[in-house]
Amino acid sequence: MATTLLMVAILLAGIIGYRFLPVSALPEVDYPTIQVVTSIRAPARTW
C-alpha cells in the first residue's frame, strides 16, 4: 500500500512539473562549433 501511494505521489509530481515547463515555439538555440586550422610544411611523400 505504501509503495502504491509513493508511486502515485511521484506520478502526480511529474505531471504537475511537466505542466509548468516553459515551452517556446521558436526557441533560441546556440549550436556549439569547432574550428580546426591546419598547415602543411612539406609536400607529401609518394611511394
GROMACS .gro file of N, CA and C in nm:
model
  141
    1MET      N    1   0.082  -0.120   0.000
    1MET     CA    2   0.000   0.000   0.000
    1MET      C    3   0.087   0.126   0.000
    2ALA      N    4   0.192   0.126   0.081
    2ALA     CA    5   0.279   0.244   0.088
    2ALA      C    6   0.352   0.266  -0.044
    3THR      N    7   0.391   0.156  -0.109
    3THR     CA    8   0.461   0.168  -0.238
    3THR      C    9   0.369   0.228  -0.344
    4THR      N   10   0.243   0.187  -0.343
    4THR     CA   11   0.147   0.240  -0.439
    4THR      C   12   0.125   0.389  -0.417
    5LEU      N   13   0.113   0.431  -0.292
    5LEU     CA   14   0.095   0.573  -0.262
    5LEU      C   15   0.217   0.654  -0.303
    6LEU      N   16   0.336   0.598  -0.282
    6LEU     CA   17   0.458   0.667  -0.321
    6LEU      C   18   0.464   0.683  -0.473
    7MET      N   19   0.430   0.579  -0.546
    7MET     CA   20   0.431   0.586  -0.692
    7MET      C   21   0.328   0.687  -0.744
    8VAL      N   22   0.211   0.691  -0.683
    8VAL     CA   23   0.109   0.788  -0.723
    8VAL      C   24   0.157   0.930  -0.694
    9ALA      N   25   0.223   0.951  -0.581
    9ALA     CA   26   0.275   1.083  -0.547
    9ALA      C   27   0.383   1.126  -0.647
   10ILE      N   28   0.472   1.034  -0.684
   10ILE     CA   29   0.576   1.066  -0.782
   10ILE      C   30   0.514   1.096  -0.918
   11LEU      N   31   0.414   1.018  -0.956
   11LEU     CA   32   0.346   1.041  -1.084
   11LEU      C   33   0.278   1.178  -1.086
   12LEU      N   34   0.209   1.212  -0.980
   12LEU     CA   35   0.142   1.343  -0.974
   12LEU      C   36   0.244   1.457  -0.975
   13ALA      N   37   0.353   1.442  -0.903
   13ALA     CA   38   0.457   1.545  -0.904
   13ALA      C   39   0.514   1.562  -1.045
   14GLY      N   40   0.532   1.452  -1.117
   14GLY     CA   41   0.582   1.460  -1.253
   14GLY      C   42   0.485   1.529  -1.347
   15ILE      N   43   0.358   1.497  -1.335
   15ILE     CA   44   0.256   1.561  -1.421
   15ILE      C   45   0.247   1.710  -1.392
   16ILE      N   46   0.247   1.746  -1.266
   16ILE     CA   47   0.240   1.888  -1.229
   16ILE      C   48   0.365   1.961  -1.275
   17GLY      N   49   0.481   1.900  -1.256
   17GLY     CA   50   0.606   1.962  -1.300
   17GLY      C   51   0.612   1.978  -1.451
   18TYR      N   52   0.561   1.881  -1.524
   18TYR     CA   53   0.561   1.886  -1.670
   18TYR      C   54   0.476   2.003  -1.721
   19ARG      N   55   0.365   2.028  -1.653
   19ARG     CA   56   0.276   2.137  -1.696
   19ARG      C   57   0.340   2.274  -1.676
   20PHE      N   58   0.436   2.286  -1.584
   20PHE     CA   59   0.500   2.414  -1.557
   20PHE      C   60   0.629   2.435  -1.635
   21LEU      N   61   0.666   2.341  -1.722
   21LEU     CA   62   0.787   2.358  -1.802
   21LEU      C   63   0.765   2.468  -1.906
   22PRO      N   64   0.862   2.559  -1.920
   22PRO     CA   65   0.846   2.662  -2.023
   22PRO      C   66   0.868   2.603  -2.162
   23VAL      N   67   0.777   2.635  -2.254
   23VAL     CA   68   0.785   2.584  -2.390
   23VAL      C   69   0.774   2.702  -2.486
   24SER      N   70   0.862   2.707  -2.584
   24SER     CA   71   0.860   2.814  -2.683
   24SER      C   72   0.847   2.753  -2.822
   25ALA      N   73   0.771   2.819  -2.909
   25ALA     CA   74   0.752   2.768  -3.045
   25ALA      C   75   0.882   2.776  -3.124
   26LEU      N   76   0.956   2.884  -3.107
   26LEU     CA   77   1.084   2.902  -3.177
   26LEU      C   78   1.192   2.937  -3.074
   27PRO      N   79   1.248   2.838  -3.007
   27PRO     CA   80   1.349   2.868  -2.905
   27PRO      C   81   1.480   2.913  -2.969
   28GLU      N   82   1.554   2.995  -2.897
   28GLU     CA   83   1.686   3.038  -2.943
   28GLU      C   84   1.787   2.933  -2.900
   29VAL      N   85   1.855   2.876  -2.998
   29VAL     CA   86   1.949   2.768  -2.970
   29VAL      C   87   2.086   2.808  -3.022
   30ASP      N   88   2.188   2.795  -2.940
   30ASP     CA   89   2.327   2.819  -2.980
   30ASP      C   90   2.394   2.684  -2.999
   31TYR      N   91   2.427   2.653  -3.125
   31TYR     CA   92   2.492   2.526  -3.154
   31TYR      C   93   2.642   2.540  -3.132
   32PRO      N   94   2.702   2.445  -3.063
   32PRO     CA   95   2.847   2.451  -3.042
   32PRO      C   96   2.922   2.429  -3.174
   33THR      N   97   3.027   2.506  -3.195
   33THR     CA   98   3.107   2.492  -3.317
   33THR      C   99   3.253   2.475  -3.280
   34ILE      N  100   3.325   2.406  -3.368
   34ILE     CA  101   3.468   2.384  -3.351
   34ILE      C  102   3.536   2.430  -3.479
   35GLN      N  103   3.645   2.505  -3.465
   35GLN     CA  104   3.720   2.550  -3.581
   35GLN      C  105   3.857   2.484  -3.576
   36VAL      N  106   3.894   2.416  -3.685
   36VAL     CA  107   4.022   2.348  -3.694
   36VAL      C  108   4.102   2.412  -3.806
   37VAL      N  109   4.225   2.456  -3.774
   37VAL     CA  110   4.313   2.517  -3.873
   37VAL      C  111   4.439   2.432  -3.881
   38THR      N  112   4.476   2.390  -4.003
   38THR     CA  113   4.596   2.309  -4.021
   38THR      C  114   4.683   2.370  -4.130
   39SER      N  115   4.810   2.333  -4.129
   39SER     CA  116   4.901   2.375  -4.234
   39SER      C  117   4.996   2.260  -4.265
   40ILE      N  118   5.042   2.256  -4.392
   40ILE     CA  119   5.134   2.151  -4.435
   40ILE      C  120   5.269   2.217  -4.461
   41ARG      N  121   5.375   2.166  -4.397
   41ARG     CA  122   5.507   2.226  -4.412
   41ARG      C  123   5.580   2.175  -4.536
   42ALA      N  124   5.560   2.049  -4.569
   42ALA     CA  125   5.629   1.990  -4.684
   42ALA      C  126   5.529   1.908  -4.764
   43PRO      N  127   5.556   1.889  -4.893
   43PRO     CA  128   5.465   1.805  -4.971
   43PRO      C  129   5.469   1.661  -4.923
   44ALA      N  130   5.360   1.592  -4.944
   44ALA     CA  131   5.350   1.453  -4.901
   44ALA      C  132   5.445   1.365  -4.983
   45ARG      N  133   5.501   1.264  -4.918
   45ARG     CA  134   5.590   1.171  -4.987
   45ARG      C  135   5.507   1.073  -5.068
   46THR      N  136   5.556   1.039  -5.185
   46THR     CA  137   5.489   0.938  -5.267
   46THR      C  138   5.572   0.812  -5.268
   47TRP      N  139   5.514   0.701  -5.257
   47TRP     CA  140   5.586   0.573  -5.252
   47TRP      C  141   5.580   0.505  -5.383
   0.00000   0.00000   0.00000
